[in-house]
């Protein structure tokens, strides 16, 4: 029976904090191109996500066998926490880049779908 | 530095006073196969008698920006002129093998995939040029996909007013309420672009959106 291996690489926010948006996207896509799933602490800005999509499209056209990425951002539910607690969290997010959020980026050749649920994450892998 | 900033400041003030745009540049955005072209076609047909683009069941049918320069909409005594910009569907992955299921040859499928990747880039680049945007979502699918969130996040980051259209309400599985729950901060209108269902409400929403437009 053939062995199936899956590598998940965790990237703490501190590792991308000082990088420019271009460098961030380059770093993340380099890991995905190595057929690994990225687990990023924090999230990209909306414009960076758009840039990630643009760069992914360029790579599909230029890297043989690459078919894109599956992307999901998992954030704790807004919930019913008191307004001041939420405000404190908001300020903290501004300072540390939403560290209670996790971004998952996986190669589409490996990850078919990422389903989000408040209590779980489901990664549907591609069968051979 | 100051010398440059001051004339630019006055230029912008004068431009906003005297050069109000005649046409509202209205973009249609969304994931592939949500019905962007179907809706653009419906609007064009309602007000110009002509369609804008081709619609098929194969994803990424629209792979280039399609423009209808002038569409005058006269609705309940109000009139607005739009420039409609239909964009290719935005996706994070494009697999040519998906197109083979629709009977395309391998060569055709690969060509389509290549054009589709360029189309996605083009659609994102055009975001900055829009005065208002309609995000078209398939009401039968889960609205919480990251592509939907990324599209809307980018529109909001650019301060472009947005209207969300829950399309395909003629289908049994359609759930407009789920889209409303996913994006509670935005106006959502359920329609069937294919059958022209609920277009009255859509035009009401479009006129409300136009009041908030940039430019």
XYZ file of C-alpha atoms in Angstrom:
343
model
C 0.000 0.000 0.000
C 1.421 3.393 -1.002
C 2.107 5.803 1.821
C 0.393 9.180 1.748
C 2.271 12.036 3.322
C 1.053 15.500 4.171
C 3.208 18.345 5.443
C 1.737 21.277 7.297
C 4.058 24.216 7.860
C 3.196 26.623 10.643
C 4.199 30.248 10.082
C 4.035 32.440 13.173
C 2.937 36.003 12.502
C 6.336 37.278 13.689
C 7.893 35.550 10.671
C 6.008 37.694 8.135
C 5.440 40.812 10.218
C 8.422 42.784 8.874
C 8.032 41.631 5.261
C 6.578 43.760 2.473
C 3.292 42.494 0.925
C 5.242 41.200 -2.099
C 7.690 39.303 0.113
C 4.859 37.862 2.216
C 3.016 36.466 -0.781
C 6.258 35.139 -2.269
C 7.135 33.364 0.980
C 3.702 31.757 1.338
C 3.456 30.665 -2.291
C 6.977 29.181 -2.169
C 5.824 26.823 0.603
C 2.644 25.924 -1.320
C 4.720 25.202 -4.430
C 6.700 22.698 -2.304
C 3.370 20.859 -1.920
C 2.955 21.840 1.723
C -0.057 23.297 3.508
C 0.566 26.670 5.145
C -0.919 27.366 8.558
C -0.402 31.079 9.042
C -0.936 32.777 12.369
C -2.930 35.916 11.535
C -4.425 36.983 8.252
C -3.509 38.845 5.123
C -5.085 42.192 4.307
C -7.841 42.150 1.659
C -5.452 43.689 -0.896
C -2.821 41.045 -0.052
C -5.378 38.279 -0.563
C -6.148 39.760 -3.995
C -2.415 39.879 -4.703
C -2.125 36.243 -3.612
C -4.826 35.332 -6.142
C -3.115 37.339 -8.908
C 0.292 35.739 -8.229
C -1.356 32.309 -8.036
C -2.864 32.858 -11.504
C 0.558 33.819 -12.895
C 2.052 30.637 -11.399
C -0.692 28.412 -12.874
C 0.385 29.626 -16.282
C 4.086 29.141 -15.626
C 4.610 26.214 -13.235
C 3.831 22.810 -14.700
C 1.281 20.856 -12.699
C 0.345 23.785 -10.442
C -3.420 24.359 -10.433
C -3.837 27.036 -7.802
C -4.601 27.170 -4.106
C -7.338 26.503 -1.605
C -7.603 29.325 0.893
C -9.505 29.746 4.139
C -9.368 32.236 6.976
C -10.593 30.978 10.315
C -11.542 33.530 12.906
C -13.223 33.053 16.287
C -16.905 33.968 16.114
C -17.711 37.550 17.083
C -19.932 36.104 19.800
C -21.586 37.991 22.568
C -18.578 39.321 24.453
C -19.108 42.697 26.104
C -18.458 45.681 23.865
C -15.372 46.855 25.803
C -13.815 43.433 25.606
C -14.471 43.458 21.854
C -12.953 46.936 21.581
C -9.823 45.775 23.425
C -9.590 42.816 21.052
C -10.001 45.198 18.093
C -7.110 47.355 19.271
C -4.988 44.270 19.959
C -5.685 43.055 16.427
C -4.446 46.333 15.022
C -1.241 45.981 16.998
C -0.458 42.317 16.440
C -2.191 41.526 13.129
C -5.148 39.468 14.338
C -3.134 36.649 15.889
C -6.253 34.781 16.991
C -7.018 34.218 13.314
C -5.563 31.363 11.300
C -5.105 31.366 7.528
C -4.806 28.065 5.698
C -3.344 27.953 2.214
C -2.909 24.639 0.452
C -2.058 23.573 -3.084
C -5.222 22.755 -5.064
C -3.567 19.558 -6.306
C -3.560 18.336 -2.693
C -6.510 20.085 -1.029
C -9.865 19.763 -2.760
C -11.849 21.877 -0.325
C -11.581 23.534 3.076
C -14.852 23.606 4.977
C -15.244 25.901 7.920
C -17.331 25.222 10.970
C -17.306 27.164 14.256
C -15.841 24.191 16.094
C -13.833 22.395 13.405
C -11.937 22.721 10.158
C -12.354 20.076 7.489
C -9.697 19.641 4.866
C -10.877 17.489 2.002
C -7.856 16.049 0.274
C -7.722 14.888 -3.314
C -7.835 11.117 -3.757
C -5.386 9.457 -6.107
C 6.758 68.413 -2.195
C 4.230 71.021 -0.994
C 4.262 72.711 -4.405
C 3.029 69.492 -5.964
C 0.407 68.700 -3.357
C -1.344 72.101 -3.435
C -2.112 72.198 -7.209
C -3.245 68.555 -7.047
C -5.571 69.388 -4.191
C -7.214 72.226 -6.148
C -7.318 70.087 -9.282
C -9.313 67.441 -7.405
C -11.695 70.043 -5.945
C -12.381 71.575 -9.369
C -12.718 68.163 -10.954
C -15.325 67.134 -8.403
C -17.217 70.424 -8.851
C -17.322 70.639 -12.621
C -16.564 67.228 -13.985
C -19.192 64.973 -12.457
C -19.159 61.748 -14.410
C -22.054 61.267 -16.794
C -21.918 57.474 -16.725
C -21.763 55.299 -13.656
C -19.139 52.617 -14.199
C -20.866 49.549 -12.796
C -18.824 46.368 -12.329
C -20.161 42.827 -12.110
C -17.983 40.677 -9.864
C -18.228 37.225 -8.350
C -17.022 33.648 -8.556
C -17.285 31.727 -11.866
C -20.741 30.553 -12.967
C -22.658 32.719 -10.504
C -24.517 34.495 -13.316
C -22.671 37.797 -13.795
C -23.065 37.738 -17.572
C -26.664 36.519 -17.289
C -27.487 39.554 -15.137
C -25.553 41.972 -17.377
C -27.386 40.457 -20.363
C -30.749 40.816 -18.629
C -30.106 44.522 -17.907
C -28.824 45.147 -21.456
C -31.784 43.348 -22.978
C -34.273 45.195 -20.759
C -32.916 48.625 -21.743
C -31.062 48.313 -25.048
C -32.565 45.194 -26.603
C -29.104 43.648 -27.084
C -27.137 41.158 -24.999
C -23.591 41.672 -23.762
C -21.957 38.244 -23.673
C -22.313 34.513 -24.110
C -23.599 32.320 -21.295
C -22.844 28.587 -21.009
C -22.729 25.991 -18.242
C -18.940 25.684 -18.541
C -17.134 27.673 -15.831
C -14.985 30.624 -16.930
C -17.069 31.347 -20.038
C -16.247 35.051 -19.621
C -12.468 35.283 -19.797
C -12.121 38.892 -20.868
C -13.670 42.114 -19.615
C -16.876 42.853 -21.564
C -18.192 46.387 -21.734
C -21.481 47.968 -22.705
C -20.628 51.641 -23.016
C -24.041 53.208 -22.504
C -27.133 51.763 -20.898
C -29.892 54.246 -20.052
C -32.183 52.927 -17.372
C -35.526 54.691 -16.956
C -37.189 53.239 -13.917
C -40.306 54.654 -12.249
C -39.652 58.155 -13.540
C -35.950 58.110 -12.636
C -33.163 57.920 -15.185
C -29.533 56.880 -14.887
C -26.858 56.056 -17.443
C -24.492 53.190 -16.777
C -21.367 51.806 -18.359
C -21.617 48.087 -17.616
C -18.379 46.184 -17.029
C -18.809 42.410 -16.902
C -15.712 40.742 -15.429
C -14.357 37.172 -15.523
C -15.134 35.049 -12.458
C -12.569 35.239 -9.673
C -11.123 31.947 -8.438
C -8.103 30.749 -6.449
C -7.644 27.652 -8.608
C -8.150 26.724 -12.244
C -7.820 23.121 -13.325
C -8.041 22.463 -17.062
C -9.200 18.895 -16.317
C -12.494 20.321 -14.987
C -13.283 21.564 -18.501
C -12.794 18.098 -19.998
C -16.011 17.016 -18.239
C -17.896 19.438 -20.503
C -16.625 17.763 -23.656
C -13.719 20.076 -24.464
C -10.586 18.581 -25.976
C -7.399 18.659 -23.900
C -6.023 21.447 -26.101
C -9.206 23.502 -25.808
C -9.338 22.936 -22.040
C -5.721 24.017 -21.564
C -6.299 27.114 -23.704
C -9.416 27.970 -21.739
C -7.540 27.573 -18.424
C -4.748 29.856 -19.621
C -7.222 32.536 -20.730
C -9.139 32.157 -17.459
C -6.015 32.851 -15.340
C -5.416 36.061 -17.307
C -9.095 36.963 -16.889
C -8.893 36.683 -13.088
C -5.889 39.043 -13.015
C -7.668 41.481 -15.328
C -10.834 41.459 -13.171
C -8.826 42.315 -10.039
C -6.963 45.117 -11.851
C -10.263 46.710 -12.952
C -11.540 46.975 -9.362
C -10.001 50.430 -8.889
C -11.916 51.833 -11.892
C -15.417 51.040 -10.662
C -17.893 53.584 -9.281
C -20.192 50.889 -7.901
C -20.119 47.088 -7.896
C -22.674 44.309 -8.024
C -21.393 41.077 -6.517
C -23.277 38.179 -8.056
C -23.422 35.011 -5.941
C -25.040 31.673 -6.704
C -27.801 31.389 -4.083
C -27.675 27.586 -4.219
C -24.070 27.478 -2.946
C -22.421 28.075 0.434
C -21.800 31.857 0.599
C -18.950 31.552 3.129
C -16.312 30.719 0.504
C -13.058 32.620 0.874
C -13.303 33.918 -2.711
C -16.595 35.680 -1.875
C -15.094 37.136 1.311
C -11.935 38.259 -0.528
C -13.943 39.932 -3.327
C -16.190 41.826 -0.915
C -13.228 42.673 1.359
C -11.384 44.238 -1.564
C -14.411 46.255 -2.669
C -14.922 47.565 0.863
C -11.186 48.348 1.244
C -11.490 50.540 -1.873
C -14.626 52.222 -0.479
C -16.702 51.221 -3.499
C -20.441 50.842 -2.796
C -21.612 47.281 -3.217
C -24.876 45.452 -3.817
C -24.984 41.685 -3.396
C -27.207 39.762 -5.780
C -28.319 36.274 -4.750
C -28.876 34.770 -8.186
C -30.668 31.583 -9.293
C -33.632 31.935 -6.889
C -35.658 29.948 -9.411
C -33.752 26.850 -8.279
C -35.088 24.729 -5.429
C -31.819 24.789 -3.445
C -31.510 28.602 -3.504
C -31.265 30.248 -0.092
C -31.159 34.070 -0.154
C -31.442 34.225 3.640
C -28.135 32.354 3.995
C -26.410 35.027 1.877
C -28.068 37.770 3.943
C -26.824 36.077 7.124
C -23.298 35.774 5.717
C -23.088 39.454 4.730
C -25.419 41.305 7.119
C -23.776 44.709 6.533
C -24.761 44.801 2.845
C -27.974 44.959 0.872
C -28.837 41.608 -0.685
C -31.435 41.141 -3.412
C -32.567 37.729 -4.633
C -33.221 37.372 -8.363
C -33.241 34.940 -11.236
C -31.282 36.644 -14.018
C -32.149 33.776 -16.342
C -35.923 34.123 -15.886
C -36.006 37.836 -15.051
C -37.554 37.111 -11.658
C -37.623 39.936 -9.071
C -35.956 42.444 -11.403
C -38.204 45.284 -10.137
C -36.680 44.934 -6.681
C -33.235 44.666 -8.265
C -33.647 47.992 -10.115
C -34.851 49.657 -6.893
C -31.665 48.412 -5.186
C -29.541 49.509 -8.151
C -30.853 53.071 -7.928
C -30.172 53.088 -4.165
C -26.631 51.825 -4.871
C -26.100 54.554 -7.474
C -26.737 57.254 -4.899
C -23.751 56.001 -2.903
C -21.443 55.788 -5.912
C -17.906 57.061 -6.176
C -17.042 59.713 -8.771
